C-alpha cells in the first residue's frame, strides 16, 4: 500500500485553511489536520473536514463533450479544440466574453484573462467577485487606495471591540469565528448586527436586529454618537485623512440620531447608543463584514461608510483594528489580484491607462484588447438576455450562473441566446448544460498552484492525485487551446510555477514572491514587492495607498433598497449560506456527510409573520416575488426579525435566485441579493 499526506489549501471559503489530503494508492481518501498552518492551526469546519468527498465522485467529467442534435456526445481533445478554435475565430473582439473563477488557482485566472485579452482580443473578462465583493474592491480602494482586507486573521483575536455586520461568520467563515471567540475570551465586546439571530449572534454581547438594507443609516448613527461625545481620534483624522468635514456635516444631522435611525432600522435606540459607545471608546475596534454589506444597490456606500467609521476612530494600521472584508470563495481575492476583472490587469493596473496596456503587450509579445473597460458578469447577462447578437460567444471556467446569479429566468434567457458557449468545469453543472462544448477540468486536489485568501496570504495547492479519465488542469487547457489558435509563443508554460514567475514579473504586489518562498506554511501576504520583503500582514500602518498617503472620507446619505415591501409583497427577502453547503452546491451536494445535514432549502419566517399567514413550522409554502416563485419548506422562528424572510441559495430545486432582484449598484455593478420584496403563501393542498 502506498500511503502519504499532501499538505494543501481548502477549496471552499476565503479563510484559506490548510489541511493534509490523505492519499492511499494514488487516490485521495480523506483529510487530516495540518497543525503548522498558521491560518487554522489544525482546526477545520465541516466543509474542510469533508473536502475530499466530491473529488472522486462518479459523475466527474472525464472526457470532452460536444453537443450534437441537442445531446452531448464524447469527443477527443483534438476534436474539441478544433471545434472551439474554428468558432472562436469567427467572432471579433467584443463579440466574445470570458468568465473566470474564484474556485481555480491564481495561475489559471491569470491565464484566462490573458487568453481573453491576447487571443480573443476582448475586454469582456470578469468573474464572480462581481457578485460578492465588487463593492469592497471599489469602496475600500476609493477610501484607502487598496480594495483589500486591511488586517491578518490572527489580528482579530487582539481586538477589544468587534462589530460584525453583514456576516454570519461562525457559519460562513468558521475558523475566523474562532478568532472572534479568542478576542471575546480576552475581554473584547462583540456587537452583532444582522436581521437573523444566527450562531454568530448567539455569541455576541450585543445583538442589533435590523431591516436588511439600512446599513448606512446605522453606521452614520454610530458616527453621529461618536462625534457628539468626542470619542473620535482627532490626531488620526487630522494627520492621516482628508475631507472629514464633508462627512461630519452629514452624520451630525438629526436624521442620524439614535431616535430616528431606530425607526428606520428597527434597532432599539438604547442599543444603538451602547454599540456606538463600545466601539468608539475601545481604542482597538475592528469591523468584520461580508456579503450582507456588499450585495446591495448601495454596496459601495455601505463599504465607504465602514471606512469612514474606521478613519473617524483611528482604528486602522494596528493589530486588533481594521476592516476585515471576509472574502466569499477560496480564491476570490486571487482572481481579482490576477486581473480577472473587467477594468484591470493583474495587480489592479487599469486597462484604460495606455502605459499599463503597453506594459502587458510588451510582456506578452502581442497586441491585446482595446484599452477599455469590458462587460461585468452582471452587465454581460443583461446584454445576452436583452440585446441578443451583441455578444455571441462565451467561455466560462468554473462558474455556475444558472444558480448563482440573480433573477434566474433572466439568466436562462441569456444562456439560450448565446451562439457558441464553452464551459470548463469538474461537473456537468446547470450552466454547462447550455454549452456547445464542455471541457473536463482538474479539481484543487489534482494540480499544483496558488490561491490567495481573504487576508492576502498567497498559499499553495499541491497535487495529490491525477485527474479522472482525460480531465486536465485549467492552465494546461489554456496552453493547448492557445497553441491551436496560433498563440503557442504567448502560452509556452510547462508548469504552474512558470506561470507564477510571469505573474510576479508583471504584478507589483506579487513581485517578491516565488514558489520557494511560498513553500513554508506561513507563505506570504501581498504586497511583497521584492525578494527581500517579508510580506505585509497589516496594511496602512503609516500611510494609505493613495499618492498623498491620506485616507479619503466620503459623505454618504442613506438610501432605501431598489425594491421595498408594499401591500402585494409585504416582506423583505434576504439570502445567504449555511454551514453545511457551499454556493451552488456543485461540490458540497456531492459530499455525503454534508448533504445529509442540510439536504434541501428552507425559508425562515418570523413567528409573528407566520401566525398571521397561518403557516406552521415545516409547512410547504410559495415564496413569490416580481421575478418568479418557488415552493419551499418553512422554518418558523423568533430568531429572524419580524418583516424579514431568509432563504439559503445553494439548492437548485428551490433556487433562491429565482426570486432575487437584478438591480445593480451604480458603481460596482453588484446585484441586490440581500433585499427585495416577497410574498409568502401557504400551499393549501400541502
XYZ file of C-alpha atoms in Angstrom:
686
model
C 0.000 0.000 0.000
C 1.270 3.446 -0.978
C 0.315 5.991 1.723
C 1.136 9.686 2.051
C -0.052 13.076 3.335
C -0.121 16.009 0.902
C -0.475 19.455 2.543
C -2.761 21.812 0.615
C -5.300 24.650 0.996
C -9.080 24.321 1.345
C -11.226 24.865 -1.797
C -14.228 26.419 -0.029
C -14.333 29.824 1.713
C -11.870 32.694 1.660
C -10.354 31.832 5.070
C -7.720 29.664 3.370
C -7.357 26.881 5.941
C -4.619 24.330 5.400
C -5.020 20.573 5.748
C -3.419 17.313 4.688
C -5.014 15.225 1.967
C -4.687 11.518 2.791
C -3.599 9.610 -0.318
C -3.729 5.799 -0.493
C -2.567 4.059 -3.671
C -2.595 7.366 -5.554
C -6.225 8.222 -4.633
C -7.370 10.839 -2.131
C -9.362 9.095 0.620
C -9.512 11.607 3.474
C -8.494 14.842 5.209
C -6.275 15.128 8.279
C -5.149 18.155 10.340
C -2.085 20.221 9.431
C -1.151 21.949 12.681
C 1.639 24.006 11.136
C -0.723 26.079 9.019
C -0.982 29.478 10.771
C -4.478 30.267 9.481
C -6.360 27.442 11.233
C -3.667 25.677 13.323
C -5.047 22.212 12.533
C -8.723 23.059 13.174
C -11.342 22.653 10.407
C -15.022 23.362 9.787
C -17.329 20.623 8.409
C -16.689 21.609 4.786
C -12.921 21.348 5.231
C -13.275 18.092 7.145
C -15.101 16.517 4.196
C -13.295 18.374 1.392
C -12.195 15.038 -0.080
C -15.653 13.564 -0.630
C -16.508 15.118 -4.003
C -13.059 14.574 -5.557
C -13.672 11.035 -6.823
C -17.415 11.451 -7.334
C -18.699 9.039 -10.019
C -20.170 11.882 -12.102
C -16.917 13.812 -12.512
C -16.399 14.943 -16.107
C -13.759 12.694 -17.688
C -13.911 13.414 -21.446
C -14.684 16.475 -23.594
C -18.357 16.697 -24.609
C -19.696 18.207 -27.838
C -23.391 18.924 -28.320
C -24.805 17.300 -31.468
C -28.543 17.474 -32.262
C -29.184 18.817 -28.752
C -27.355 15.983 -26.952
C -23.820 15.705 -25.605
C -21.504 13.117 -27.136
C -17.982 12.302 -26.010
C -15.153 13.644 -28.155
C -11.351 13.670 -28.250
C -9.439 16.705 -27.038
C -8.201 17.362 -30.593
C -11.772 17.328 -31.905
C -12.951 19.661 -29.115
C -10.048 22.095 -29.559
C -10.530 22.173 -33.343
C -14.243 22.969 -32.986
C -13.604 25.636 -30.333
C -10.809 27.308 -32.336
C -12.901 27.374 -35.527
C -15.765 29.036 -33.681
C -13.697 31.427 -31.531
C -12.061 32.763 -34.717
C -15.490 33.679 -36.133
C -16.043 36.368 -33.510
C -14.374 39.755 -33.350
C -13.249 41.358 -30.084
C -16.263 42.372 -28.045
C -18.478 39.702 -29.600
C -16.765 37.307 -27.141
C -16.750 37.254 -23.340
C -14.953 35.167 -20.703
C -15.929 34.349 -17.133
C -13.030 33.322 -14.888
C -13.453 31.656 -11.499
C -12.860 32.217 -7.791
C -12.577 28.415 -7.453
C -9.418 27.904 -9.526
C -5.815 28.947 -8.938
C -4.122 32.316 -9.397
C -2.170 30.887 -12.298
C -5.333 29.757 -14.081
C -7.180 33.036 -13.553
C -4.142 34.902 -14.846
C -4.113 32.714 -17.967
C -7.820 33.164 -18.622
C -7.633 36.957 -18.519
C -4.530 36.750 -20.723
C -6.375 34.413 -23.133
C -9.344 36.813 -23.280
C -7.230 39.895 -23.912
C -4.401 38.435 -26.034
C -6.069 35.620 -28.007
C -9.733 36.639 -28.270
C -8.858 40.375 -28.143
C -11.899 41.004 -25.952
C -12.062 43.362 -22.942
C -15.010 41.306 -21.637
C -13.444 39.325 -18.781
C -14.912 39.148 -15.273
C -15.701 36.648 -12.516
C -17.945 36.138 -9.508
C -16.295 38.812 -7.336
C -18.836 40.924 -9.220
C -21.497 39.035 -7.264
C -19.821 39.163 -3.842
C -17.088 41.729 -3.163
C -17.013 44.150 -6.103
C -18.338 46.770 -3.657
C -15.355 46.156 -1.368
C -12.806 46.491 -4.162
C -14.357 49.801 -5.290
C -15.241 51.176 -1.854
C -12.004 50.470 0.019
C -9.879 51.471 -2.988
C -11.707 54.787 -3.035
C -11.121 55.350 0.686
C -7.637 53.883 1.152
C -6.183 53.265 -2.322
C -6.367 49.469 -1.841
C -9.510 47.332 -2.023
C -8.356 44.513 0.243
C -8.855 43.373 3.846
C -6.547 45.549 5.925
C -5.537 43.040 8.634
C -4.438 39.464 9.176
C -6.924 36.895 10.509
C -4.812 36.390 13.658
C -5.146 40.123 14.432
C -8.858 39.707 15.106
C -8.035 37.937 18.391
C -6.313 41.122 19.617
C -9.372 43.361 19.194
C -11.075 44.962 22.175
C -14.349 45.524 20.327
C -15.648 43.717 17.234
C -18.526 44.947 15.106
C -19.777 42.060 12.946
C -22.258 43.367 10.383
C -23.484 41.581 7.272
C -21.572 38.391 8.092
C -22.725 35.149 9.697
C -19.059 34.484 10.464
C -19.492 31.300 12.516
C -21.249 29.503 9.637
C -19.581 31.027 6.584
C -16.008 31.547 7.892
C -15.926 29.310 10.997
C -12.157 29.456 11.573
C -12.345 33.251 11.554
C -15.172 32.835 14.067
C -12.584 31.039 16.228
C -10.522 34.250 16.320
C -13.649 36.180 17.369
C -14.049 33.812 20.314
C -10.381 34.231 21.224
C -10.917 38.017 21.320
C -14.041 37.573 23.438
C -12.140 35.312 25.841
C -9.581 38.125 26.159
C -12.333 40.559 27.163
C -13.424 42.022 23.821
C -17.014 43.213 23.374
C -18.749 41.626 20.364
C -21.523 43.588 18.626
C -23.555 41.668 16.048
C -25.839 43.464 13.587
C -27.993 41.234 11.359
C -31.676 40.546 10.603
C -31.171 36.964 11.910
C -30.034 35.715 15.309
C -27.516 33.316 13.757
C -24.961 31.175 15.641
C -22.671 34.224 15.381
C -25.265 36.445 17.035
C -25.814 33.972 19.854
C -22.214 34.535 20.993
C -22.437 38.343 20.853
C -22.527 40.682 23.851
C -24.966 42.951 21.994
C -27.315 41.860 19.185
C -28.744 44.515 16.853
C -31.590 43.045 14.731
C -32.258 45.332 11.747
C -34.111 45.548 8.459
C -31.891 44.414 5.585
C -30.684 47.389 3.551
C -30.494 50.004 6.338
C -26.716 49.684 6.948
C -25.733 53.267 6.013
C -28.253 54.724 8.457
C -26.862 52.515 11.267
C -23.203 53.357 10.519
C -23.982 57.075 10.239
C -25.761 56.837 13.596
C -22.641 55.349 15.206
C -20.585 58.261 13.835
C -23.266 60.724 14.995
C -22.899 59.406 18.556
C -19.097 59.216 18.427
C -18.807 62.865 17.329
C -21.494 64.016 19.778
C -19.481 62.520 22.656
C -15.979 63.398 21.440
C -14.868 59.768 21.026
C -13.288 60.341 17.602
C -9.495 60.017 17.144
C -8.691 63.664 16.419
C -4.996 63.085 15.702
C -5.682 60.317 13.183
C -8.353 62.375 11.411
C -6.077 65.438 11.264
C -2.834 63.739 10.209
C -3.923 60.808 8.072
C -7.165 61.751 6.313
C -8.916 64.415 4.253
C -12.494 65.585 3.588
C -13.596 64.809 7.162
C -15.745 67.964 7.397
C -17.911 66.727 4.498
C -18.766 63.559 6.418
C -19.216 65.422 9.695
C -21.819 67.664 8.048
C -23.858 64.617 7.005
C -23.613 62.313 10.030
C -24.310 65.016 12.622
C -27.727 65.693 11.065
C -30.718 64.931 13.263
C -31.740 62.323 10.635
C -28.971 60.093 12.019
C -29.802 60.461 15.712
C -30.433 57.163 17.527
C -34.124 58.058 17.791
C -34.555 58.487 14.031
C -32.290 55.611 12.984
C -34.172 53.308 15.355
C -37.321 53.988 13.287
C -35.502 53.250 10.004
C -33.523 50.187 11.111
C -35.750 48.620 13.761
C -32.872 48.546 16.287
C -33.815 49.807 19.778
C -32.477 53.336 20.405
C -30.624 52.357 23.596
C -28.773 49.561 21.768
C -27.583 51.931 19.028
C -26.204 54.224 21.750
C -24.478 51.325 23.579
C -22.932 49.969 20.377
C -21.538 53.365 19.392
C -20.038 53.837 22.865
C -18.383 50.408 22.993
C -16.971 50.797 19.513
C -15.936 54.436 19.847
C -14.212 54.128 23.225
C -12.384 50.782 22.959
C -9.299 52.196 21.211
C -8.878 48.902 19.345
C -12.030 48.173 17.344
C -12.359 46.102 14.173
C -15.211 45.600 11.707
C -15.947 42.193 10.182
C -18.293 42.142 7.211
C -19.167 40.030 4.217
C -21.933 39.970 1.630
C -24.614 41.351 3.923
C -22.821 44.679 3.381
C -21.757 44.338 -0.250
C -24.738 42.773 -2.053
C -26.864 45.903 -2.256
C -27.571 48.680 -4.734
C -25.828 50.765 -2.038
C -22.975 48.251 -1.609
C -20.216 50.790 -2.299
C -21.938 53.300 0.033
C -22.028 50.652 2.773
C -18.314 49.872 2.387
C -17.312 53.544 2.311
C -19.384 54.133 5.453
C -17.375 51.427 7.250
C -14.182 53.101 6.005
C -15.480 56.442 7.345
C -16.179 54.867 10.761
C -12.695 53.331 11.000
C -10.904 56.524 9.933
C -13.010 58.555 12.375
C -11.981 56.286 15.262
C -8.390 55.756 14.032
C -8.876 52.004 14.024
C -6.548 51.163 11.131
C -2.951 50.020 10.701
C -2.589 48.414 14.135
C -3.157 44.865 15.494
C -6.743 44.325 16.616
C -8.134 47.103 14.415
C -9.008 47.363 10.737
C -11.602 46.326 8.194
C -11.945 42.588 7.763
C -13.817 42.220 4.477
C -14.294 38.452 4.589
C -13.980 37.100 1.059
C -16.512 34.518 -0.077
C -14.916 31.817 -2.229
C -11.469 30.312 -1.708
C -9.724 32.406 -4.367
C -11.955 35.417 -4.947
C -9.135 37.650 -3.693
C -6.622 35.975 -6.004
C -8.886 36.103 -9.060
C -9.209 39.873 -8.524
C -5.438 40.201 -7.993
C -4.836 38.340 -11.279
C -6.880 40.795 -13.365
C -9.938 38.576 -13.903
C -11.974 41.772 -13.780
C -13.434 43.970 -16.497
C -11.422 47.070 -15.585
C -7.917 45.967 -14.554
C -4.943 43.808 -15.489
C -3.182 41.867 -12.726
C -2.246 43.907 -9.657
C -5.168 46.324 -10.270
C -3.357 48.044 -13.139
C -6.060 49.960 -15.005
C -6.933 48.872 -18.545
C -7.688 52.476 -19.534
C -4.148 53.698 -18.772
C -2.132 53.415 -22.039
C 1.141 52.725 -20.191
C -0.427 49.668 -18.492
C -1.695 48.316 -21.814
C 1.759 48.765 -23.372
C 3.358 47.049 -20.362
C 1.163 43.962 -20.908
C 1.700 43.953 -24.679
C 5.467 44.098 -24.152
C 5.321 41.295 -21.576
C 3.054 39.095 -23.693
C 4.623 39.843 -27.083
C 1.395 40.623 -28.971
C -1.329 43.226 -29.417
C -4.144 42.889 -26.892
C -7.761 44.003 -26.491
C -8.593 47.667 -26.723
C -7.798 49.553 -23.512
C -11.381 49.943 -22.344
C -13.490 48.576 -19.504
C -15.264 45.391 -20.578
C -18.625 43.956 -19.601
C -19.002 42.817 -15.988
C -20.740 39.491 -15.223
C -23.983 41.268 -14.398
C -23.946 43.528 -17.450
C -22.943 40.609 -19.684
C -26.019 38.632 -18.570
C -28.205 41.698 -19.289
C -26.666 42.150 -22.746
C -27.072 38.452 -23.595
C -30.704 38.464 -22.456
C -31.820 41.857 -23.746
C -29.518 42.631 -26.697
C -29.088 39.259 -28.454
C -26.348 39.233 -31.076
C -24.184 41.869 -29.416
C -22.157 39.203 -27.566
C -22.297 35.872 -29.397
C -19.565 33.723 -27.867
C -18.976 32.944 -24.163
C -16.181 30.962 -22.467
C -16.945 30.024 -18.832
C -14.481 28.429 -16.404
C -15.746 27.084 -13.057
C -18.728 29.430 -12.764
C -22.403 28.434 -12.472
C -24.570 31.493 -13.236
C -27.685 29.320 -13.528
C -27.731 29.050 -9.722
C -25.513 31.911 -8.520
C -26.857 34.932 -10.428
C -29.978 36.963 -9.602
C -33.324 36.550 -11.419
C -32.685 33.066 -12.865
C -35.409 33.314 -15.523
C -33.449 36.269 -16.909
C -30.184 34.268 -16.719
C -31.777 31.332 -18.556
C -32.903 33.675 -21.335
C -29.305 34.932 -21.573
C -27.842 31.406 -21.758
C -30.257 30.423 -24.534
C -29.230 33.468 -26.581
C -25.517 32.560 -26.692
C -24.477 31.446 -30.191
C -21.423 29.439 -29.094
C -20.570 28.550 -25.484
C -17.681 26.633 -23.939
C -17.851 25.570 -20.279
C -14.786 24.210 -18.462
C -15.647 22.534 -15.145
C -15.342 19.443 -12.958
C -19.058 18.504 -13.157
C -21.851 18.967 -15.695
C -23.344 21.970 -13.889
C -26.710 23.604 -14.530
C -24.829 26.154 -16.663
C -22.760 23.557 -18.544
C -25.982 22.018 -19.880
C -26.373 25.102 -22.123
C -22.860 24.765 -23.611
C -21.868 23.667 -27.115
C -18.620 22.201 -25.773
C -17.844 21.058 -22.209
C -14.203 20.567 -21.183
C -13.362 18.319 -18.188
C -11.114 20.091 -15.677
C -8.980 19.001 -12.724
C -10.086 19.944 -9.205
C -7.912 21.503 -6.478
C -6.502 18.137 -5.342
C -5.294 17.256 -8.845
C -2.951 20.136 -9.625
C -0.309 22.459 -8.243
C -0.886 26.184 -7.971
C -1.550 29.048 -5.577
C -4.599 30.761 -4.129
C -4.876 33.987 -2.133
C -7.073 34.056 0.946
C -9.087 36.872 2.480
C -6.081 38.271 4.403
C -3.984 38.447 1.160
C -1.936 35.365 2.107
C -0.746 33.571 -1.059
C -0.715 29.827 -0.333
C -0.018 26.682 -2.314
C -2.125 23.875 -3.644
C -0.193 20.638 -4.028
C -1.179 17.848 -6.385
C -2.313 14.702 -4.529
C -3.722 12.544 -7.343
C -4.217 12.522 -11.117
C -7.433 13.953 -12.605
C -10.078 11.370 -13.585
C -10.100 9.978 -17.120
C -8.874 12.534 -19.648
C -9.579 15.618 -17.480
C -6.841 18.265 -17.477
C -5.791 21.205 -15.319
C -7.328 24.505 -16.468
C -3.886 26.051 -17.087
C -2.970 23.146 -19.365
C -6.223 23.528 -21.341
C -5.476 27.233 -21.970
C -1.968 26.464 -23.194
C -3.138 23.728 -25.573
C -6.075 25.761 -26.906
C -3.879 28.836 -27.395
C -1.452 26.705 -29.421
C -4.266 25.523 -31.716
C -5.270 29.177 -32.177
C -1.734 30.258 -33.123
C -0.585 31.680 -29.784
C 1.838 28.990 -28.622
C 4.559 31.612 -28.098
C 2.350 33.515 -25.624
C 1.388 30.342 -23.716
C 4.622 28.298 -23.522
C 4.214 27.163 -19.904
C 5.141 23.672 -18.784
C 4.108 24.116 -15.123
C 2.129 26.432 -12.822
C 5.468 27.610 -11.389
C 6.458 29.032 -14.788
C 3.143 30.920 -14.916
C 3.696 32.270 -11.394
C 7.139 33.519 -12.404
C 5.462 35.627 -15.109
C 2.788 36.813 -12.672
C 5.454 38.093 -10.280
C 7.181 39.987 -13.124
C 4.070 41.937 -14.225
C 2.229 42.221 -10.869
C 3.998 44.626 -8.458
C 2.222 43.380 -5.300
C 3.440 39.808 -6.045
C 6.865 40.945 -7.290
C 8.915 39.393 -4.471
C 7.159 36.031 -4.428
C 8.232 32.704 -5.887
C 7.301 29.061 -5.246
C 10.310 28.543 -2.984
C 9.245 31.391 -0.674
C 5.645 30.127 -0.661
C 6.646 26.594 0.311
C 6.644 27.288 4.062
C 3.193 27.099 5.730
C 3.243 30.826 6.601
C 3.633 31.692 2.882
C 3.462 35.480 2.172
C 0.944 38.313 2.349
C 0.897 40.797 -0.506
C 2.122 43.436 -1.069
C 5.500 41.755 -1.267
C 7.360 43.855 -3.865
C 10.903 42.428 -3.625
C 12.639 39.129 -2.865
C 13.889 40.582 0.431
C 10.450 41.870 1.512
C 8.802 39.869 4.348
C 5.237 40.471 3.108
C 2.594 42.753 4.631
C 0.069 41.244 7.092
C -1.238 44.705 8.123
C -1.899 47.433 5.551
C -1.874 51.221 6.074
C 0.409 51.274 9.134
C 1.843 54.727 8.480
C 0.056 55.917 5.355
C -2.634 54.881 2.927
C -2.020 53.741 -0.642
C -3.199 56.962 -2.313
C -0.341 59.044 -3.824
C -0.545 61.602 -0.990
C -0.794 58.841 1.654
C -4.089 60.160 3.018
C -7.372 58.313 3.532
C -10.399 59.917 1.928
C -13.672 60.435 3.800
C -16.816 60.212 1.633
C -20.121 61.773 2.732
C -22.906 59.177 2.343
C -26.643 59.689 2.744
C -28.900 56.716 3.486
C -30.938 55.327 0.572
C -33.531 52.557 0.700
C -33.086 49.353 -1.367
C -34.253 49.354 -5.004
C -37.345 47.351 -4.040
C -39.135 47.820 -0.719
C -42.143 45.952 0.723
C -45.679 47.003 -0.277
C -49.204 45.584 0.086
C -48.620 42.975 -2.659
C -45.156 41.895 -1.453
C -45.127 42.788 2.262
C -41.867 41.165 3.480
C -38.149 41.757 2.863
C -36.339 38.728 1.405
C -32.641 38.238 2.102
C -30.394 35.319 1.089
C -27.195 33.678 2.309
C -25.367 30.459 3.157
C -25.485 27.716 5.759
C -22.517 25.936 7.321
C -23.098 22.601 5.547
C -23.382 23.720 1.911
C -21.327 25.900 -0.403
C -22.564 28.319 -3.063
C -24.251 26.441 -5.920
C -23.764 23.050 -4.234
C -21.610 21.652 -7.052
C -19.093 20.194 -4.594
C -20.887 20.013 -1.226
C -24.021 18.326 -2.563
C -21.765 15.528 -3.811
C -20.269 15.180 -0.307
C -22.337 12.613 1.584
C -21.641 13.881 5.091
C -22.511 17.490 4.220
C -25.574 16.791 2.067
C -27.051 14.595 4.804
C -27.067 17.530 7.255
C -28.954 20.027 5.027
C -30.410 18.135 2.050
C -32.699 20.927 0.814
C -33.525 24.605 1.228
C -35.986 26.405 3.501
C -37.470 29.825 4.096
C -37.042 31.305 7.561
C -40.129 33.242 8.738
C -40.617 35.169 11.974
C -43.078 33.567 14.420
C -45.488 36.519 14.303
C -45.396 36.751 10.498
C -46.038 33.001 10.244
C -49.004 33.220 12.616
C -50.569 35.998 10.516
C -50.085 33.853 7.388
C -51.446 30.680 9.027
C -48.108 28.956 8.390
C -46.727 26.362 10.802
C -43.157 25.089 11.036
C -42.318 22.668 8.155
C -45.387 23.702 6.098
C -44.758 23.945 2.357
C -45.218 27.495 1.112
C -44.861 29.505 -2.056
C -42.351 32.366 -1.990
C -43.283 34.850 -4.699
C -41.539 37.982 -5.991
C -41.943 40.062 -9.145
C -39.424 37.729 -10.839
C -40.835 34.320 -10.073
C -41.939 31.847 -7.427
C -40.664 28.705 -5.719
C -42.147 26.025 -3.451
C -40.168 25.622 -0.260
C -40.475 24.381 3.323
C -40.993 26.935 6.103
C -38.857 27.266 9.230
C -40.782 29.318 11.753
C -38.521 31.004 14.315
C -38.353 34.032 16.596
C -34.691 34.263 15.522
C -35.390 36.371 12.421
C -36.628 39.944 12.509
C -40.366 40.433 12.002
C -40.928 41.563 8.425
C -37.858 39.744 7.051
C -37.551 36.285 5.411
C -34.363 34.335 4.605
C -33.526 31.615 2.028
C -30.122 29.891 1.529
C -29.135 29.994 -2.149
C -27.474 26.567 -2.574
C -30.412 24.490 -3.781
C -31.452 24.128 -7.428
C -34.809 22.550 -6.503
C -35.882 25.695 -4.610
C -33.441 28.226 -6.022
C -33.454 31.483 -4.055
C -32.136 33.359 -7.076
C -35.357 32.677 -8.967
C -36.679 35.412 -6.676
C -33.817 37.891 -6.230
C -33.582 41.312 -7.836
C -31.141 42.126 -10.646
C -30.954 45.794 -9.589
C -27.261 46.828 -9.544
C -25.018 49.109 -7.529
C -24.339 52.003 -9.959
C -20.553 51.935 -9.350
C -19.650 48.291 -8.674
C -22.416 46.603 -10.761
C -23.125 44.160 -7.906
C -26.714 42.878 -7.607
C -29.025 43.456 -4.639
C -29.217 39.846 -3.402
C -29.795 40.949 0.183
C -33.064 42.891 -0.119
C -36.150 42.545 -2.285
C -39.915 42.392 -1.672
C -41.528 38.962 -1.246
C -44.944 37.445 -0.584
C -45.379 34.099 1.183
C -48.461 31.932 0.632
C -49.312 28.689 2.371
C -49.855 25.836 -0.105
C -53.356 24.633 0.759
C -53.010 21.100 -0.628
C -49.823 20.603 1.360
